[in-house]
Each structure stands twice: as structure tokens, then as C-alpha cells.
XYZ file of C-alpha atoms in Angstrom:
676
model
C 4.456 -1.518 4.505
C 6.414 -1.035 1.765
C 4.629 1.759 3.071
C 5.809 0.116 3.935
C 4.608 -3.215 4.049
C 1.749 -4.469 2.283
C 1.204 -7.817 1.869
C -0.576 -10.457 0.131
C -2.328 -11.101 -3.004
C -3.138 -13.572 -5.558
C -1.274 -13.830 -8.731
C -2.270 -10.899 -10.658
C -2.993 -11.929 -14.305
C -2.426 -9.744 -17.248
C -3.024 -10.469 -20.924
C 0.018 -12.121 -22.422
C -0.790 -12.970 -25.834
C -3.848 -14.687 -24.716
C -1.807 -17.306 -22.747
C -1.899 -17.476 -18.941
C 0.469 -20.257 -17.811
C -0.049 -21.390 -14.331
C 3.098 -20.806 -12.286
C 4.963 -23.788 -10.730
C 4.127 -22.861 -7.069
C 0.455 -23.261 -7.945
C 1.217 -27.020 -8.111
C 3.641 -27.123 -5.294
C 1.400 -25.807 -2.462
C -1.578 -28.326 -3.052
C 0.922 -31.110 -2.639
C 1.866 -29.844 0.838
C 5.582 -29.272 -0.031
C 5.500 -25.829 1.519
C 6.266 -22.352 0.450
C 8.461 -21.332 -2.402
C 11.954 -21.260 -0.945
C 13.806 -18.629 -2.982
C 13.024 -15.267 -4.211
C 12.934 -16.422 -7.488
C 10.194 -18.858 -6.790
C 8.539 -16.246 -4.682
C 8.671 -13.795 -7.652
C 6.477 -16.242 -9.454
C 4.407 -16.655 -6.407
C 3.872 -12.968 -5.760
C 4.737 -10.500 -3.191
C 3.673 -9.313 0.261
C 0.178 -8.083 -0.114
C 1.223 -7.483 -3.764
C 0.207 -9.495 -6.580
C 1.612 -10.686 -9.918
C 0.432 -8.633 -12.599
C 0.470 -10.473 -16.154
C 2.279 -8.710 -18.830
C 0.561 -7.706 -21.971
C 0.156 -4.968 -24.515
C -0.761 -1.351 -23.595
C -4.281 -0.516 -22.509
C -6.761 -0.283 -25.254
C -8.732 3.013 -25.705
C -11.500 3.802 -23.266
C -14.639 1.764 -23.900
C -17.424 3.930 -25.047
C -20.166 2.642 -22.720
C -22.711 5.126 -24.197
C -22.936 3.205 -27.465
C -26.201 1.187 -27.421
C -24.935 -1.535 -29.798
C -21.692 -1.971 -27.697
C -23.764 -2.266 -24.528
C -26.053 -4.879 -26.183
C -23.007 -6.858 -27.268
C -21.513 -6.734 -23.764
C -24.861 -7.827 -22.260
C -24.724 -10.762 -24.433
C -21.169 -11.755 -23.748
C -21.061 -11.168 -19.972
C -22.864 -12.445 -17.058
C -25.882 -10.376 -15.866
C -23.986 -9.018 -12.809
C -21.391 -7.554 -15.102
C -24.031 -5.979 -17.445
C -25.440 -4.414 -14.400
C -22.130 -2.876 -13.425
C -21.801 -1.642 -17.087
C -25.066 0.432 -16.607
C -23.715 1.808 -13.433
C -20.483 2.811 -15.149
C -22.490 4.728 -18.001
C -23.729 7.530 -15.772
C -22.543 11.165 -15.983
C -18.901 11.914 -15.062
C -18.325 12.254 -11.430
C -15.906 15.163 -12.181
C -19.069 17.354 -12.587
C -19.971 16.575 -8.881
C -18.919 19.059 -6.280
C -17.983 17.609 -2.918
C -17.456 19.217 0.496
C -14.923 17.344 2.526
C -15.739 16.178 6.020
C -12.642 15.399 8.023
C -13.003 14.536 11.670
C -9.986 15.576 14.136
C -7.748 16.316 11.145
C -4.399 18.084 11.731
C -2.666 18.895 8.561
C 0.855 17.849 7.729
C 3.430 20.545 8.926
C 4.726 21.690 5.452
C 1.330 22.249 3.800
C 1.336 23.677 0.347
C -2.418 24.037 -0.173
C -5.393 24.698 2.136
C -6.275 21.941 4.591
C -9.596 20.610 5.230
C -11.790 21.599 8.206
C -12.489 19.298 11.177
C -15.975 17.788 11.205
C -17.831 15.298 13.300
C -18.509 12.070 11.507
C -17.208 8.534 11.620
C -18.729 5.111 11.078
C -18.110 2.323 13.524
C -17.800 -1.262 13.004
C -21.350 -2.482 13.800
C -22.057 -4.685 16.849
C -18.634 -4.188 18.496
C -18.171 -3.364 22.116
C -16.637 -0.049 22.728
C -13.177 0.316 24.417
C -12.442 2.894 26.950
C -10.672 5.585 25.012
C -7.209 6.649 25.772
C -6.455 10.070 27.112
C -5.720 11.675 23.687
C -9.157 10.755 22.310
C -12.309 12.777 23.179
C -14.996 10.751 24.796
C -18.033 10.131 22.732
C -20.704 7.594 21.670
C -19.297 4.335 20.391
C -21.096 4.467 17.132
C -20.582 7.501 14.935
C -22.618 8.780 12.251
C -21.478 9.040 8.536
C -22.162 12.725 7.441
C -22.329 13.273 3.847
C -20.494 16.033 2.094
C -22.480 19.024 0.780
C -22.815 18.331 -2.961
C -24.146 21.628 -3.721
C -21.505 23.681 -2.241
C -19.173 25.544 -4.669
C -16.404 25.965 -2.258
C -13.050 24.619 -3.238
C -9.280 25.219 -2.789
C -8.341 25.085 -6.496
C -10.369 25.178 -9.578
C -10.292 22.222 -12.059
C -9.767 24.681 -14.924
C -7.068 26.913 -16.334
C -4.465 24.124 -15.724
C -1.045 24.157 -17.384
C -1.127 21.943 -20.376
C 2.435 20.967 -20.438
C 3.202 17.238 -19.861
C 6.933 16.608 -19.339
C 8.425 13.931 -21.625
C 5.298 13.024 -23.513
C 7.012 12.972 -26.919
C 9.828 10.748 -25.757
C 7.485 8.462 -23.900
C 5.338 7.496 -26.653
C 8.338 5.470 -28.152
C 8.828 3.463 -24.978
C 5.716 1.820 -23.954
C 6.271 -1.464 -22.095
C 4.352 -3.767 -19.780
C 5.817 -5.900 -17.023
C 4.914 -8.723 -14.852
C 5.168 -7.878 -11.316
C 4.826 -10.238 -8.282
C 4.466 -9.410 -4.682
C 4.468 -5.716 -4.189
C 6.600 -5.165 -7.155
C 8.731 -8.053 -7.656
C 9.701 -8.227 -11.201
C 9.357 -11.275 -13.338
C 9.926 -10.216 -16.835
C 9.217 -7.242 -19.018
C 7.474 -7.715 -22.284
C 7.944 -5.209 -25.076
C 4.826 -3.795 -26.429
C 3.690 -1.052 -26.712
C -23.547 3.697 -14.541
C -26.171 5.071 -13.069
C -25.649 8.375 -11.027
C -24.150 7.605 -7.650
C -26.427 7.264 -4.749
C -26.497 10.331 -2.585
C -26.556 10.092 1.214
C -28.702 12.286 3.234
C -27.131 15.727 3.312
C -25.838 16.879 6.873
C -27.850 19.506 8.777
C -24.955 21.907 8.911
C -22.357 21.266 6.306
C -18.831 22.489 7.011
C -17.114 24.681 4.625
C -13.427 24.368 3.741
C -10.960 26.056 5.881
C -8.145 27.905 3.924
C -5.006 27.444 5.974
C -1.767 28.011 4.211
C 1.560 27.908 6.153
C 3.595 30.991 5.302
C 6.910 29.871 6.503
C 8.109 26.265 5.928
C 9.410 24.489 8.958
C 13.158 24.348 9.471
C 14.610 21.167 8.116
C 17.634 19.263 9.486
C 20.506 18.000 7.247
C 19.119 14.519 6.938
C 15.620 15.688 5.901
C 17.405 17.811 3.323
C 19.288 14.642 2.150
C 15.859 12.824 1.679
C 14.481 15.740 -0.311
C 17.605 15.841 -2.479
C 17.182 12.097 -3.103
C 13.389 12.508 -3.899
C 14.103 15.333 -6.369
C 16.769 13.106 -8.018
C 14.236 10.261 -8.338
C 11.603 12.618 -9.629
C 13.877 14.021 -12.172
C 14.237 10.600 -13.808
C 10.568 9.914 -13.590
C 9.588 13.488 -15.082
C 11.914 13.284 -17.788
C 11.639 9.679 -18.967
C 8.467 8.214 -17.600
C 6.024 11.115 -16.919
C 2.318 9.881 -16.641
C 3.347 6.273 -16.852
C 3.371 3.771 -14.115
C 7.176 3.317 -13.388
C 10.582 4.453 -14.336
C 13.266 2.300 -15.841
C 16.171 4.550 -14.994
C 19.103 2.742 -16.533
C 17.358 2.530 -20.021
C 15.831 5.941 -19.511
C 12.431 4.554 -20.343
C 9.379 3.307 -18.425
C 7.169 0.398 -17.734
C 3.294 -0.010 -17.412
C 1.290 -2.105 -14.972
C -2.213 -0.391 -14.996
C -1.387 2.478 -17.311
C -2.619 4.999 -14.589
C 0.469 7.068 -13.741
C 1.161 4.765 -10.703
C 4.411 6.447 -9.442
C 2.936 9.861 -9.831
C -0.145 9.116 -7.752
C 1.812 7.146 -5.091
C 4.257 10.119 -4.650
C 1.770 12.961 -4.390
C 1.407 12.954 -0.622
C 5.161 12.560 -0.296
C 5.731 15.811 -2.279
C 3.192 17.422 -0.018
C 4.737 16.417 3.112
C 8.391 17.236 1.802
C 7.098 20.794 0.884
C 7.727 20.379 -2.847
C 5.251 22.854 -3.959
C 6.115 22.954 -7.671
C 6.444 19.297 -8.251
C 3.045 18.829 -6.435
C 1.264 21.336 -8.490
C 2.626 19.998 -11.764
C 1.588 16.622 -10.736
C -1.907 17.798 -9.801
C -2.291 19.204 -13.303
C -1.568 15.953 -14.639
C -4.262 14.191 -12.288
C -6.784 17.029 -13.362
C -6.067 16.658 -17.119
C -4.820 13.342 -17.914
C -5.967 10.839 -15.219
C -8.872 8.870 -16.694
C -10.248 5.774 -15.144
C -12.638 4.958 -17.984
C -10.226 2.566 -19.768
C -10.378 -1.010 -20.694
C -7.723 -2.291 -18.293
C -7.556 -4.790 -15.488
C -6.276 -3.762 -12.151
C -5.460 -5.718 -9.112
C -7.918 -4.855 -6.474
C -5.517 -4.686 -3.665
C -2.534 -3.126 -5.315
C -4.638 -0.342 -6.894
C -6.561 0.259 -3.519
C -3.629 0.780 -1.411
C -1.618 2.776 -4.101
C -4.216 4.754 -6.120
C -7.115 5.046 -3.906
C -5.197 5.347 -0.785
C -2.898 7.826 -2.483
C -5.723 10.009 -3.670
C -7.552 9.963 -0.246
C -4.492 10.926 1.694
C -3.564 13.749 -0.732
C -7.169 15.018 -0.328
C -6.847 15.086 3.382
C -3.432 16.822 3.408
C -4.298 19.416 0.640
C -8.056 19.848 1.073
C -8.233 19.776 -2.758
C -11.519 18.080 -3.590
C -10.199 17.010 -7.025
C -8.545 14.246 -5.426
C -11.634 13.113 -3.620
C -13.664 13.163 -6.825
C -11.066 10.941 -8.481
C -11.103 8.679 -5.438
C -14.809 8.207 -5.554
C -14.793 7.526 -9.257
C -11.997 4.924 -8.892
C -13.713 3.281 -5.794
C -16.920 2.802 -7.715
C -14.903 1.134 -10.479
C -13.487 -1.255 -7.980
C -16.717 -2.492 -6.613
C -17.488 -5.277 -9.124
C -14.674 -7.258 -7.572
C -16.994 -7.942 -4.574
C -19.579 -9.600 -6.578
C -18.688 -13.172 -5.828
C -20.797 -15.915 -4.155
C -18.957 -15.581 -1.015
C -18.544 -11.839 -1.158
C -14.715 -12.527 -0.834
C -13.599 -10.257 -3.673
C -11.771 -11.442 -6.991
C -8.245 -10.381 -7.348
C -8.869 -8.480 -10.514
C -11.297 -6.092 -12.002
C -11.449 -4.237 -15.396
C -12.126 -0.633 -14.429
C -13.642 0.201 -17.977
C -16.115 -2.854 -18.416
C -16.790 -3.626 -14.852
C -15.858 -7.283 -15.229
C -14.032 -8.782 -12.289
C -12.335 -12.167 -12.219
C -9.787 -14.332 -10.481
C -6.706 -15.621 -12.195
C -7.484 -18.188 -14.961
C -5.884 -20.984 -13.131
C -7.612 -20.613 -9.806
C -10.538 -19.189 -7.951
C -8.529 -18.201 -4.901
C -7.537 -14.884 -3.707
C -4.865 -14.180 -1.126
C -5.823 -13.439 2.389
C -3.754 -10.416 2.709
C -5.124 -9.110 -0.544
C -8.807 -9.245 0.568
C -8.108 -8.074 4.189
C -5.836 -5.059 3.386
C -8.280 -2.766 1.483
C -10.436 -1.902 4.582
C -8.744 1.404 5.681
C -9.182 2.941 2.266
C -12.784 1.635 1.565
C -14.020 2.699 5.084
C -12.566 6.065 4.694
C -14.086 6.517 1.243
C -17.571 5.855 2.827
C -16.935 8.300 5.650
C -16.025 11.087 3.355
C -18.675 10.547 0.629
C -21.610 9.288 2.738
C -21.904 6.334 0.371
C -22.132 3.299 2.567
C -21.537 0.434 0.060
C -17.653 0.781 0.105
C -17.441 0.345 3.942
C -20.099 -2.371 3.838
C -18.278 -4.613 1.199
C -14.976 -4.286 2.775
C -16.220 -4.942 6.355
C -18.254 -7.996 5.263
C -14.932 -9.565 4.292
C -13.432 -8.758 7.644
C -16.300 -10.293 9.537
C -16.342 -13.344 7.444
C -12.587 -13.923 7.837
C -13.097 -13.568 11.630
C -15.388 -16.598 11.813
C -13.449 -19.018 9.486
C -11.987 -22.190 10.698
C -8.429 -23.102 9.662
C -6.406 -20.538 11.826
C -3.781 -21.632 14.243
C -3.868 -19.432 17.293
C -4.679 -16.296 15.410
C -2.442 -17.037 12.410
C -4.229 -17.295 9.075
C -3.525 -19.482 5.929
C -2.410 -17.484 2.717
C -5.318 -18.230 0.324
C -9.119 -18.131 0.404
C -11.629 -19.381 -2.102
C -13.916 -16.713 -3.744
C -16.642 -19.174 -4.347
C -16.712 -21.221 -0.918
C -15.286 -18.445 1.231
C -13.044 -20.914 2.982
C -9.227 -20.956 3.493
C -7.312 -23.085 1.143
C -3.835 -24.481 1.482
C -4.401 -25.134 5.086
C -1.491 -25.504 7.345
C 0.981 -23.143 5.726
C 1.589 -19.821 7.857
C 3.790 -16.825 6.935
C 4.305 -13.124 7.952
C 5.778 -12.640 4.542
C 4.161 -12.439 1.013
C 0.263 -13.028 0.815
C -0.427 -12.789 4.475
C 1.535 -9.910 6.249
C -0.761 -7.001 5.925
C -3.696 -9.006 7.331
C -2.148 -8.626 10.690
C -1.181 -4.804 10.121
C -4.726 -3.890 9.049
C -6.396 -5.724 12.170
C -4.465 -3.156 14.364
C -4.851 -0.188 12.023
C -8.635 -0.578 11.477
C -9.097 -0.731 15.339
C -6.919 2.500 15.561
C -8.792 4.236 12.669
C -12.121 3.625 14.177
C -11.277 5.242 17.473
C -10.541 1.870 19.220
C -14.250 0.944 19.282
C -14.082 -2.321 17.298
C -12.929 -4.893 19.744
C -13.349 -7.889 17.461
C -10.418 -6.491 15.401
C -8.260 -5.928 18.599
C -9.056 -9.450 19.846
C -7.870 -11.083 16.439
C -4.796 -8.909 16.415
C -3.907 -9.920 20.036
C -4.590 -13.473 19.328
C -2.372 -13.373 16.176
C 0.648 -11.778 18.021
C 0.438 -14.548 20.588
C 0.432 -17.057 17.731
C 3.410 -15.482 16.222
C 5.343 -15.648 19.614
C 4.303 -19.379 20.018
C 5.016 -20.718 16.571
C 7.111 -18.385 14.499
C 9.805 -16.695 16.633
C 13.214 -18.118 16.919
C 16.624 -17.050 17.681
C 19.781 -17.339 15.368
C 23.235 -18.363 15.963
C 25.804 -17.060 16.931
C 24.315 -13.713 17.871
C 20.969 -14.704 18.941
C 19.012 -12.425 16.663
C 15.291 -12.719 17.120
C 13.560 -13.544 13.823
C 10.180 -14.707 12.305
C 10.179 -17.893 10.405
C 7.512 -19.863 8.440
C 5.537 -22.884 9.346
C 4.397 -25.483 6.720
C 2.285 -28.288 8.210
C 4.075 -28.091 11.630
C 7.443 -27.910 10.027
C 9.455 -24.823 10.796
C 11.636 -22.967 8.264
C 14.105 -20.368 9.185
C 13.405 -18.263 6.242
C 12.346 -14.629 6.642
C 11.196 -12.172 3.861
C 12.414 -8.558 4.100
C 8.629 -7.892 3.938
C 8.342 -9.231 7.451
C 10.203 -6.171 8.764
C 6.893 -4.309 8.868
C 6.212 -6.092 12.103
C 8.520 -4.259 14.453
C 6.766 -0.988 13.498
C 3.373 -2.432 13.862
C 4.190 -3.866 17.278
C 5.416 -0.403 18.408
C 2.375 1.394 16.965
C 0.174 -0.975 19.079
C 1.965 -0.157 22.125
C 1.805 3.574 21.441
C -2.004 2.980 21.569
C -2.045 0.974 24.699
C -1.380 -2.502 23.970
C 0.876 -4.776 26.208
C 4.379 -3.515 26.905
C 5.995 -6.878 26.029
C 5.184 -6.222 22.396
C 7.695 -3.414 22.447
C 10.290 -5.835 23.674
C 9.629 -8.077 20.681
C 9.523 -4.938 18.420
C 13.033 -3.851 19.576
C 14.532 -7.286 19.094
C 12.966 -7.777 15.591
C 14.054 -4.223 14.738
C 17.724 -5.055 15.592
C 17.311 -8.217 13.283
C 16.039 -6.105 10.325
C 18.915 -3.771 10.758
C 21.340 -6.573 10.659
C 19.751 -7.944 7.418
C 21.105 -4.762 6.003
C 24.422 -4.272 7.826
C 25.557 -7.905 7.314
C 25.362 -7.427 3.459
C 28.386 -5.945 1.710
C 26.292 -3.074 0.154
C 24.519 -2.490 3.478
C 21.157 -3.224 1.857
C 18.862 -6.005 2.772
C 18.345 -8.919 0.227
C 14.664 -10.029 -0.456
C 14.980 -13.186 1.678
C 17.312 -14.515 4.203
C 17.796 -17.721 6.022
C 18.872 -17.765 9.724
C 21.418 -20.126 11.039
C 19.817 -22.311 13.785
C 23.401 -23.785 14.609
C 26.790 -21.962 14.875
C 28.179 -21.175 11.499
C 31.788 -21.026 10.462
C 31.712 -17.382 9.196
C 30.122 -15.809 12.382
C 27.206 -14.500 10.326
C 23.732 -15.050 11.472
C 22.142 -15.019 7.976
C 22.842 -16.761 4.757
C 21.449 -15.764 1.384
C 20.593 -17.893 -1.574
C 21.700 -16.649 -5.035
C 18.096 -16.116 -6.116
C 17.255 -14.050 -3.125
C 20.132 -11.618 -3.272
C 18.246 -8.758 -4.838
C 16.958 -5.511 -3.308
C 13.790 -3.773 -4.621
C 14.196 -0.469 -2.695
C 11.629 -1.715 -0.172
C 10.476 0.373 2.728
C 9.825 -2.010 5.441
C 12.872 -1.566 7.426
C 12.865 2.197 7.473
C 9.049 2.163 8.048
C 9.641 0.164 11.366
C 12.708 2.532 12.163
C 10.260 5.492 11.972
C 7.801 3.864 14.295
C 10.527 2.702 16.803
C 11.953 6.297 16.880
C 8.579 7.825 17.364
C 7.667 5.655 20.261
C 11.065 5.445 21.960
C 12.986 8.519 21.110
C 16.071 6.413 20.816
C 18.258 8.244 18.165
C 20.108 5.022 17.014
C 17.084 4.334 14.728
C 17.679 7.450 13.016
C 21.372 6.603 12.592
C 20.530 3.268 11.182
C 17.993 4.961 8.597
C 20.759 7.354 7.622
C 23.092 4.364 6.922
C 20.448 2.820 4.650
C 19.819 6.006 2.714
C 23.601 6.316 2.109
C 23.630 2.788 0.914
C 20.745 3.554 -1.576
C 22.745 6.605 -2.679
C 26.030 4.608 -3.248
C 24.607 1.370 -4.987
C 21.309 2.254 -6.522
C 21.385 5.808 -7.664
C 21.376 6.385 -11.406
C 23.230 9.452 -12.541
C 20.695 10.503 -15.204
C 17.923 10.489 -12.540
C 16.011 7.769 -10.527
C 17.000 4.823 -8.309
C 17.130 1.292 -9.399
C 16.609 -2.008 -7.800
C 19.756 -4.262 -7.903
C 20.284 -7.918 -8.268
C 23.270 -8.596 -5.912
C 23.440 -6.891 -2.378
C 26.646 -8.972 -1.656
C 28.754 -7.606 -4.463
C 29.458 -3.918 -3.921
C 31.631 -3.864 -7.058
C 28.863 -5.281 -9.246
C 25.494 -4.887 -7.764
C 23.870 -5.597 -11.143
C 21.136 -2.823 -11.654
C 17.641 -4.374 -12.508
C 16.541 -1.189 -14.162
C 13.203 -0.594 -12.253
C 12.263 1.975 -9.743
C 9.195 0.802 -7.957
C 6.429 3.412 -7.146
C 6.784 2.530 -3.599
C 10.235 3.950 -3.365
C 8.835 7.479 -3.578
C 5.485 6.615 -1.943
C 6.865 4.734 1.066
C 10.701 4.282 1.424
C 11.593 8.091 0.980
C 8.472 9.392 2.947
C 9.419 7.040 5.994
C 12.944 8.143 5.888
C 11.921 11.900 5.929
C 9.591 11.197 8.752
C 12.157 9.328 10.599
C 14.493 12.133 10.509
C 12.087 14.700 11.721
C 12.102 15.480 15.396
C 8.596 17.034 15.184
C 6.273 14.592 16.823
C 3.210 16.592 15.307
C 4.430 15.911 11.745
C 1.726 13.391 10.958
C 1.102 12.398 14.468
C 0.577 8.805 15.422
C -2.487 10.138 17.447
C -4.036 11.820 14.430
C -3.085 9.672 11.496
C -2.972 5.963 10.753
C -0.803 4.993 7.598
C -2.132 2.421 5.091
C 0.104 -0.430 3.912
C 1.504 1.938 1.117
C 2.318 4.732 3.639
C -0.570 6.897 2.814
C -1.802 8.711 6.011
C -5.530 8.725 6.671
C -7.045 10.485 9.747
C -8.064 8.649 12.861
C -11.782 8.891 13.457
C -11.958 11.169 16.600
C -14.754 10.658 18.982
C -16.734 13.844 19.627
């Protein structure tokens, strides 16, 4: 989601001079006073499926795990479990490993630039689930599919990892502009601070490994004027990133500098598959060179499990599927291994943060909670990593979380609280229910895991259907004077008419479910909510939605359905509305959704475009004369917003078909596991 729509995670804490102050909302929620009511408070609280990273100095140099003295020192300082992880991380570089892709039922994106992987038979299924009758577009087959490991001895490949171009755009300039930022839910900025193992377990080799298929499209598909407009916008955004922020996490377009979050080239990785889909071969190959030569996960830096999974792991996996280039799969496997210490908790509910260099995972200093969306919105990626590599631990760890949450008490007709304790494994802050920050993508991933697994895992479907009924019962209301359908929040049975822009993921999710055979009345709700999300943009003077709106439950004097508090007037270039427009157009064919998306793109161009390159978030969507640039281009603008706009404007239903791919919450397409 931003991808559109991700949602939910515990405050992500970063080093900040050694001080980690607890935000005000941490003391409000336990008192039962409800959710933070403004975007300013919400930014402290975090963002939909996105966490709050803490600010700090730049990442320190990579830890030399091979040094015996250093390893002994770490063993003395850390818990035995962390020391075990340290041993695991000290093995041979995974770059030396050769992997053969196994991709079931894959149909490459229409403008491929590099060879596409071959179809293969293999998919894991969620254990002990009753099979569903497959829809007509699925091939019939057994409910439980075997994971087939890649042929690690094969030398086949689409591109070599050597002889890469050494040029790194903007490096000299960027060394003078290192910064770290505190980011809340999926990128909401708080304040920038200046500053500058053992070998992996091999699965059994398949009896008949499949070689890579080399398929190159000689003539690119014809593009319409609106798709060309998206490509031009992407190139303008990329121009700013390439010139002023190359290899860094995010562009600050106004100051022509950059900010760091993880220090892993976040925007570049998030945008890889977008460049592939848009057919930007030169930009893609230059970015691939950076990944091959510069992307190094062996560094002493904390990453948020959720955010790094959906953006980095998801981005690498989807780019591998679209390009067939095993470089991205090797990087994905390396990164996935470095995230695994997060699951080493008493309850197996993962910690919010993990150091990918030292293998030490931890919650924020002020709490042992993780957010529900954070821990339940990593499954698509970890499951797919297991399916591709044959290493089952990724899928097993992620699915154990899903099973655990399924059996927890504290739900309300399928709705879940926002927090879960990593020690006890129980929900905390009971009685607070929202589809905004910290909970949204839980519901999204219930449906998408069911689709990903070939519709075999009925427990996921049952939880999703129950949640939709709970939403209808407790959270759906209608505004005045125009009777717009909206989703509010519930705090100890007290209803609030507050709706995050993040909630605009829901129309698209509902439509996707209907496309895959779920009840037709879900589409009625999807259409109504889509109208509301459009009006959240249209009723603003800039044509861009604010972060949060409050709907009028009684007739207002100004004939508007929404009111916006001063702290909520900002726009972060979020994807949720255009994401849902994409799904609604794909499932209904109604061209008004394309027109609405075009209006939004024009508003982005008019009020957020920076002449020197890039787009910026703005502070005030209600003042077209002074929108107040915030000087930040989130990675999801390239990874999600522009990608969904491009797909929305395409009339080719086979371009990332909804019957072939499922998008993660950062808009990275992963293949549906076909039944053979």
C-alpha cells in the first residue's frame, strides 16, 4: 500500500546520542484515552505498517566478524542467542553461491529488459489447511506443493556479476551531505538530525533442475499519452535522486541533498522493479551495477524488520522475478538471513528491529511490544524466499506468527488491536481498533497470502472474511452532507470519525478479493470507499489528500464532508488512493478511475515537483499558493505511487495480471503459486 498501503509497526528506534525518549502516545494509549488524534501525534506514533526509525549518526563501518578477539568480546557482551547468530553471519559470502531460479507459473512483465525466469513446479502450502476449489484460471493440482530447491551448481545466468561499470553518480557531492532522519509510519517525518555464520543450509536438490529461459522483448509495447506522462515524472524524480542522493536512502529535493534511514540505498532498491516495468533499461542497468558493486548488508546498522522486509527484500525478490537476474536473488537470501534474529523471542513474535551486522535484535527501549501490522505483513516475502531457495526457515518463522495471531483472544469480530507483546505473545492496548497506522496491512496480507498460496489456506480466508464483516459492523459510517462512506476508528466502543489516508488501501483490497471469487457485496463497499478517497483529494485546494481527515457526521455549514486539522494537512506522496484506483479499474473497466488518477498526477506535478529534479512532500494541501515543501521524497513515491499510476493507465490486462501476480504492501509483484 503505499504500495501502496503498508501498515503497522512499532516505533522504530535509532541511536540518537544515546538517548531514546519515549513518545507521548506511549503513555496515552495505556490510559485508555484512544488513538493519537492528529497527524502530528500520529507521526510520533508511527505510520501504517511503517515504523518510527530513530535518528542517529551514519552507520559505522562493517563489523569484522572474522576477528576472533572481536567475536569473543561480542560473546561476552551479548546473549547466547545473539552470539549464535554472530557465528552464522561469519560464513562465506553468499555472493559466491550460484542459484538457479525456480518460478512457478510466472509471466514476465510486458516491457522486459532482461531475460525472464522459466516456469517451474514448486510451491509450499500452509500446513494443515483445507484446500479450496480452485477458480478456472488456476490449474488443478494437489493442495500441498513441494518446495524445489534451486540448482546451486549451475553456472547459468542472465548477467555476470563482473565487468560492471564503476561510475557512481553523485558520489563526490554526496559525501558532504550525510543525514539521518526519524521517520514514522511508512515514512512520516519527525525531525532530521544532521550528522553525518555458518554456510547456509542447503535443501535437497530437485531431480530435474530447470535452466533459465532467455526471453527478450525486441519491440517495446506501445504506450499511451498518460503512461508517457508517468515515465516523464519518474525520470524527473530519478534525475534528482541520481544527481543528489545516489546510493543513499532518500532524496531531499529542495536542498539538493539526501537523508539516510538504513544506509542501504533504499530508494534505488525500491525503484528497481518500477524501472523494469516502465522499460527504463539504461536506468535499470545503472542501478543494477550499484547493487552488484556497492550494496553490502554486512554493516553495523539497525533496520526495522517490517520496513526493510517490504522495501528491500520485497524489492529484490520482485526484481529477480521480472528480470531473471540471480544477482537479486542472492542479495535477497543474504538479507533474509540477516533479518532472522528478529524472530528469536520467547513468543516467536518478532522484535521490531535487528542489527544486520551483529545479529542483535531488540524492541524499542521503552516497550517490549511490536505492532500487529508489523509482524503480520512480512509473510509474502519470507514465504517466497523459502520457495525460491528451498530454505524452509524463512517461511516457517513467518507462518508461525500468522498461526499464533489467528488463535489470540482480544479480537472484535475479526478486528485486531494494534500492539502485541513479544514476550507473552498477547495483544496489548485492547479495545482500540483502526484500519490506519499499525493495523492496516494485517488485513491486506490475510487476503494476499491466500491468493499467493493458490487459495489453499482456508484459515487465512476465514480470518479475512471475518474481518471484513467486523469492519462493516463497527467501522463503516456515512458523512454529511454527501453521504460518503468512510472507515472510522473504535476506542473502547467509542467511535471516532477519523480516517487516515492509509485506509484508502481498502477499496483496492476489497476489489482484489472479488476478482478472486469473494462475495460481490465487497465490490459495493469498494466502489463507495473509492469515491470517498477520491473526494479526500478533490475537496482539497491542491487536489491532494491530507494525511488524516475527520468526516462530518452532522450537516456542516460549508457543504464539505471533511474537515482537516492543521497538523494533518500534509501530503507525503502516498500511493494508497492510486493503488486502489488501479485495482478498481482492473476489476471494473470503468475509465473514470483512470481519469481520477490522471487528476492526481497533475496535482503532484503542479504542487510537489521540484525543478532541479525530484518531488517533495508538502505541509499544506489546503493552500495552493503556499503548499510549504517538506524537502523529502519518500522511496515509495518511485516504488509504489508512480508504479500504480503507470499500471492504472495501461489497458493491457496482462501487464502484471492479477491472476499471475500478487503485490506486496510496497507494490512489489510476486508470483502466485500456480497449482500443477
